[in-house]
PDB file of C-alpha atoms in Angstrom:
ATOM      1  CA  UNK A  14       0.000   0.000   0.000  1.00 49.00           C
ATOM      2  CA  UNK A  15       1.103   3.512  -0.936  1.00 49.00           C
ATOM      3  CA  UNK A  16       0.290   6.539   1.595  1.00 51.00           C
ATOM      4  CA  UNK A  17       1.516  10.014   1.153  1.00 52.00           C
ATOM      5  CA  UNK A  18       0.780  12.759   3.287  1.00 50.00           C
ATOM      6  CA  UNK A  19       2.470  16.507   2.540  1.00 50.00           C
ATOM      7  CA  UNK A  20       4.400  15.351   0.018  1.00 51.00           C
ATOM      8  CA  UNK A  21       5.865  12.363   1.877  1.00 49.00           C
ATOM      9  CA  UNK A  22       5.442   9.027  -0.105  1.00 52.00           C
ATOM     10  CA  UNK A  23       5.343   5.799   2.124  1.00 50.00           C
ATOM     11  CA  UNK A  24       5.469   2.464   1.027  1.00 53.00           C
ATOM     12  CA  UNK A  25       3.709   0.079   3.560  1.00 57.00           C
ATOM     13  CA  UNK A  26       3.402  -4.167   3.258  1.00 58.00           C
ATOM     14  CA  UNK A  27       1.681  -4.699   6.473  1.00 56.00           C
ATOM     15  CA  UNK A  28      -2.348  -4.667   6.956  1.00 55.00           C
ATOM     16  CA  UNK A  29      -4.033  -1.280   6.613  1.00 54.00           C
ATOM     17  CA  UNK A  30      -4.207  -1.027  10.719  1.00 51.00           C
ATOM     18  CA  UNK A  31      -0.372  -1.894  11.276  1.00 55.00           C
ATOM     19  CA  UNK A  32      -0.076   0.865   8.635  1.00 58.00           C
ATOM     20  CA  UNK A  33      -2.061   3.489  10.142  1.00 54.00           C
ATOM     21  CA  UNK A  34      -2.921   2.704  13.994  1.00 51.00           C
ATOM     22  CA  UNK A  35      -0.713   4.566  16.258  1.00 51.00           C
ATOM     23  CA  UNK A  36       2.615   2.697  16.614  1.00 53.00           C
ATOM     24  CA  UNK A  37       2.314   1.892  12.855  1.00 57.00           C
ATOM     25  CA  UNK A  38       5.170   1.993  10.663  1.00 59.00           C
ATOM     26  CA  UNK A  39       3.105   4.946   8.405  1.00 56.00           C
ATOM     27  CA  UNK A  40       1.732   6.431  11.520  1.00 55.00           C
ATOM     28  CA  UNK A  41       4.682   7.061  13.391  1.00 56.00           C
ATOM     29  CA  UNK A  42       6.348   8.622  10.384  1.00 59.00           C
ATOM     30  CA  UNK A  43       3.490  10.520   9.483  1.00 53.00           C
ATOM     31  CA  UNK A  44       3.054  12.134  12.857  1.00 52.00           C
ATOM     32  CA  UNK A  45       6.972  13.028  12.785  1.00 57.00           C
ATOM     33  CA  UNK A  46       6.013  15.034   9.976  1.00 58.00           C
ATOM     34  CA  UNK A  47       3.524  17.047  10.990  1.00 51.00           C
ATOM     35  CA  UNK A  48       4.335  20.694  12.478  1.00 49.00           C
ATOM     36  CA  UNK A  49       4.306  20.613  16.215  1.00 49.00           C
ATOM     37  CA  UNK A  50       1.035  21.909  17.137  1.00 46.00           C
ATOM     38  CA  UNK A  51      -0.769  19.295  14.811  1.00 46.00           C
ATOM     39  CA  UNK A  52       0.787  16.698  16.728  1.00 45.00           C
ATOM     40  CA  UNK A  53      -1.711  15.692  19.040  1.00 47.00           C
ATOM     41  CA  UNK A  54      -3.912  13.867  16.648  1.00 51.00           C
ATOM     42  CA  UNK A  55      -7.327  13.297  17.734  1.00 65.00           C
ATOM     43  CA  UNK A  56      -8.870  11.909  14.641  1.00 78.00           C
ATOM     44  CA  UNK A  57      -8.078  10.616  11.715  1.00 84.00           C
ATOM     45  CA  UNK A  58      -9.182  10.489   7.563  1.00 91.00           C
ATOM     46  CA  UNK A  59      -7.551   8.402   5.470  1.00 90.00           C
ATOM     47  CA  UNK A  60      -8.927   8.632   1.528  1.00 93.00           C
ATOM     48  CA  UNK A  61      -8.525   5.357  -0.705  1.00 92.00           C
ATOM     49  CA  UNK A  62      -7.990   5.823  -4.243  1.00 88.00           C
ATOM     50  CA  UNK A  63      -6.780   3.007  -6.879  1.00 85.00           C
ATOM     51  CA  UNK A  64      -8.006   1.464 -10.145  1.00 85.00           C
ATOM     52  CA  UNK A  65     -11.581  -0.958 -10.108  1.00 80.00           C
ATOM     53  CA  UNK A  66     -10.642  -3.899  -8.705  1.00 81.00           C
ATOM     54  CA  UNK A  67      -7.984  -3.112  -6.506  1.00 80.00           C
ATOM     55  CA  UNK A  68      -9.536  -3.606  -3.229  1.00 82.00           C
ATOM     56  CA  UNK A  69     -10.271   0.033  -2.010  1.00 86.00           C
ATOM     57  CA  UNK A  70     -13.776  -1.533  -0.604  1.00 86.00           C
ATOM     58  CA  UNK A  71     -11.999  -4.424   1.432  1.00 85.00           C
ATOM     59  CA  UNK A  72      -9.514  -1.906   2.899  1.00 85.00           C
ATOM     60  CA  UNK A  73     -12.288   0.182   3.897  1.00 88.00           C
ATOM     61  CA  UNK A  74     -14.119  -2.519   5.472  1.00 87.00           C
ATOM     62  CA  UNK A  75     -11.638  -3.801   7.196  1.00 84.00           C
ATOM     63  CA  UNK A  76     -11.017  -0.222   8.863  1.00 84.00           C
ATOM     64  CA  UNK A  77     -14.608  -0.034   9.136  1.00 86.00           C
ATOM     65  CA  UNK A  78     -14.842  -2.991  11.672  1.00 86.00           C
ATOM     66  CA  UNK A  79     -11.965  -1.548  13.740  1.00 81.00           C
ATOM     67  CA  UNK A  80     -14.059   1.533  14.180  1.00 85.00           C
ATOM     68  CA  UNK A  81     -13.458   4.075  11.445  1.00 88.00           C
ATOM     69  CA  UNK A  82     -16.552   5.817  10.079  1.00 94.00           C
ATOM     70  CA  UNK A  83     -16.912   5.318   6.053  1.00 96.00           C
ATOM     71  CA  UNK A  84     -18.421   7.761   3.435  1.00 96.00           C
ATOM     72  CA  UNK A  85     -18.009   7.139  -0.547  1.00 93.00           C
ATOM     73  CA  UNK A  86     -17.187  10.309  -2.304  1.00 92.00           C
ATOM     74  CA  UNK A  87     -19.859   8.687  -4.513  1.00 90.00           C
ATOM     75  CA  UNK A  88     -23.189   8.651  -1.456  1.00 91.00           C
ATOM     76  CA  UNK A  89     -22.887  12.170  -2.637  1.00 92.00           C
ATOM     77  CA  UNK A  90     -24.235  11.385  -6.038  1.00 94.00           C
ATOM     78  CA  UNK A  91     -26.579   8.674  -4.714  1.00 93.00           C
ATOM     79  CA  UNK A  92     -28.199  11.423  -2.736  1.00 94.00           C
ATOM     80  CA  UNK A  93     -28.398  13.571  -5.274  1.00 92.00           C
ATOM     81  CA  UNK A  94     -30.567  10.806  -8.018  1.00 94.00           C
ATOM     82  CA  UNK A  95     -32.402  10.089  -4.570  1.00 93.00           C
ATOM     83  CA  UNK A  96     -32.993  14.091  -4.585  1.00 92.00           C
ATOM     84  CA  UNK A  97     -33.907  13.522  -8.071  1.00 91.00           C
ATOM     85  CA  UNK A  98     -36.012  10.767  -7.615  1.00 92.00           C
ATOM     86  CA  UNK A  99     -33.642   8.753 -10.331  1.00 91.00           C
ATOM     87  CA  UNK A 100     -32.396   5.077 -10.548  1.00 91.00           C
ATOM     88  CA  UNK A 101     -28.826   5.600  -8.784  1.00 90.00           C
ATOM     89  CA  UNK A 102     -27.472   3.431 -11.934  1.00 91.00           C
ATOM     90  CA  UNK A 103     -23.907   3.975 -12.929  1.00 88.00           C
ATOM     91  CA  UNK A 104     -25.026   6.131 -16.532  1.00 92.00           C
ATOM     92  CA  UNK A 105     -26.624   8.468 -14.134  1.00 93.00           C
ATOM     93  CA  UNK A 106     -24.449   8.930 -11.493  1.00 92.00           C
ATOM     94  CA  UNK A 107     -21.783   9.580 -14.055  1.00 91.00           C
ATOM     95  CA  UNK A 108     -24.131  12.074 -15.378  1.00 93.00           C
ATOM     96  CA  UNK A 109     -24.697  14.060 -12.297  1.00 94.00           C
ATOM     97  CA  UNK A 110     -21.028  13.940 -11.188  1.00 93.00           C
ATOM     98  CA  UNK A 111     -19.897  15.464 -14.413  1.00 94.00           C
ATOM     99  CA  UNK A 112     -23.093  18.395 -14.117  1.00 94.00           C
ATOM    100  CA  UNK A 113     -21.682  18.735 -10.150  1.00 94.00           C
ATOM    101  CA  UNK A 114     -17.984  19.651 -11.099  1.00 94.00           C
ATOM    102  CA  UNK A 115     -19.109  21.793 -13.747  1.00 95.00           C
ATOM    103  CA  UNK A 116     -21.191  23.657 -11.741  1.00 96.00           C
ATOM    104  CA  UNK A 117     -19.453  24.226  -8.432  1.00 96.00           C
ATOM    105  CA  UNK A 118     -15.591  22.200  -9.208  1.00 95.00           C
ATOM    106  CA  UNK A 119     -13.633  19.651  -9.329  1.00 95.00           C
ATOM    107  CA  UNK A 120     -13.703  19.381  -5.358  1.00 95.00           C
ATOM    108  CA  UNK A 121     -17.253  19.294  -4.579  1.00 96.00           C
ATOM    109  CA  UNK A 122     -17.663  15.756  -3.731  1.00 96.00           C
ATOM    110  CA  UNK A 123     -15.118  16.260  -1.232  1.00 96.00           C
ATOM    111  CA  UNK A 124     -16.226  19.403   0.103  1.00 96.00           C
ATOM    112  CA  UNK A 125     -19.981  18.152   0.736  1.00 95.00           C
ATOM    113  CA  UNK A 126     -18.571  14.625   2.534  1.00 96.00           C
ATOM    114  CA  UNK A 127     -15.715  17.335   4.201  1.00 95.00           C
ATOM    115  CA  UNK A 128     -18.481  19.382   6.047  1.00 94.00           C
ATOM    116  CA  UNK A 129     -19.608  16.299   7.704  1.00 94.00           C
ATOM    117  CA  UNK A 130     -16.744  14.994   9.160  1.00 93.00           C
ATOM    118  CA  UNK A 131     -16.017  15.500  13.560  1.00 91.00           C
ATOM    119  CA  UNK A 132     -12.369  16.314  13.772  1.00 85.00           C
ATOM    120  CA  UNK A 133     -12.248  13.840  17.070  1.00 85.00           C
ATOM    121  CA  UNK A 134     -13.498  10.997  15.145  1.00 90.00           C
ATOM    122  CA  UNK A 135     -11.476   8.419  12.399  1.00 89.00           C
ATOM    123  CA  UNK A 136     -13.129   8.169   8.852  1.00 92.00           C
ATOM    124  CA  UNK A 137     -11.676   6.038   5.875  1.00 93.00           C
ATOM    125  CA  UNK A 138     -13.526   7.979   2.789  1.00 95.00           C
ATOM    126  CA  UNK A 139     -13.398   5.624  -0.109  1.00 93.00           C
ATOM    127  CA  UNK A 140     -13.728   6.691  -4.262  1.00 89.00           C
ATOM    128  CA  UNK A 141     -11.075   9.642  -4.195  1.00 93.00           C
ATOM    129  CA  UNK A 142     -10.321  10.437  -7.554  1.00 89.00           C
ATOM    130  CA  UNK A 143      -9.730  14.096  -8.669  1.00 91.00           C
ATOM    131  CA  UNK A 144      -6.686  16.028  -7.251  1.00 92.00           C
ATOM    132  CA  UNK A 145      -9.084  18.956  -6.481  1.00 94.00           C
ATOM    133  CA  UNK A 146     -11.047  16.256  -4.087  1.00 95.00           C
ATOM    134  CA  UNK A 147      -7.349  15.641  -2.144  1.00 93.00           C
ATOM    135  CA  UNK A 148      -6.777  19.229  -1.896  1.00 93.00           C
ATOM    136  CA  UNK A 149     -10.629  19.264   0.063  1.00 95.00           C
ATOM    137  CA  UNK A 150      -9.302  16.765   2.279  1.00 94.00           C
ATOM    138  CA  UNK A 151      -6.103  18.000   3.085  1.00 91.00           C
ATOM    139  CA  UNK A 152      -7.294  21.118   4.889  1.00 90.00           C
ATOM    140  CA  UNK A 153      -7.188  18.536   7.621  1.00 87.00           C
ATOM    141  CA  UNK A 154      -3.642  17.864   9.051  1.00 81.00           C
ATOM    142  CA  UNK A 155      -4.814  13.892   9.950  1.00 82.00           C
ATOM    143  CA  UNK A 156      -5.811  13.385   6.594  1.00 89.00           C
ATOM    144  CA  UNK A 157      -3.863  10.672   4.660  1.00 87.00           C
ATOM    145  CA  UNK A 158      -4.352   9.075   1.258  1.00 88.00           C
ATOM    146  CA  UNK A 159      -3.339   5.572   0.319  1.00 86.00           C
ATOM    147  CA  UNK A 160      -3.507   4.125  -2.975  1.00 85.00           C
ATOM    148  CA  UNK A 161      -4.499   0.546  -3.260  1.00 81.00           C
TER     149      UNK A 161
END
């Protein structure tokens, strides 16, 4: 698994909670990193992003169980065709994606699943794709993005 966080790249072969739980290889690094006063890390986000198929959904599970709180970049379309009273099939949430972005940028699936986060609390947000969407996230100092 690949994290990076600030411009720090970290390769990691262990599960994703050896990675990332405190006394974790990436953990421990990534907390030496941060500037002082962002060192007492309450909670924590870590986005997946990877190609279909990779396993982003098992990783998020798995970090699930252990107590993390999950959100799909993609509920916020879901919401939306609910909203909409459309079939939440792939065509359309493609469609309404695409109309999103265009209409408010690249970021806003970020910045809607963003304004419902609680600092104190660990979240694994899964279906990161854009660059504008990491840029959302990393206005928090715990946030951390692993490609699987």
């Amino acid at each position: 698994m690949l994290v990076t966080h600030n411009g720090f790249g970290y390769y990691c072969g262990h599960d994703p909670i050896t990675c990332f739980w405190p006394k974790g290889p990436i953990f421990k690094k990534w907390v030496k990193n941060l500037p002082t006063a962002e060192k007492q890390v309450i909670g924590m986000i870590i986005g997946l992003t990877g190609k279909n198929g990779a396993g982003k959904g098992e990783v998020a599970k798995y970090l699930e169980q252990r107590g993390f709180h999950y959100y799909s970049l993609s509920d916020v379309l879901r919401e939306e065709a609910g909203k909409q009273n459309a079939s939440p099939t792939r065509e359309i949430l493609v469609e309404l994606g695409n109309r999103l972005r265009s209409e408010y940028g690249p970021g806003v699936l970020a910045e809607k699943i963003f304004a419902r986060l609680d600092p104190e609390k660990h979240y694994v947000i899964d279906s990161v794709r854009h660059p504008s969407e990491v840029q959302v996230l990393k206005r928090r100092a715990d946030f951390i993005l692993a490609s699987v």
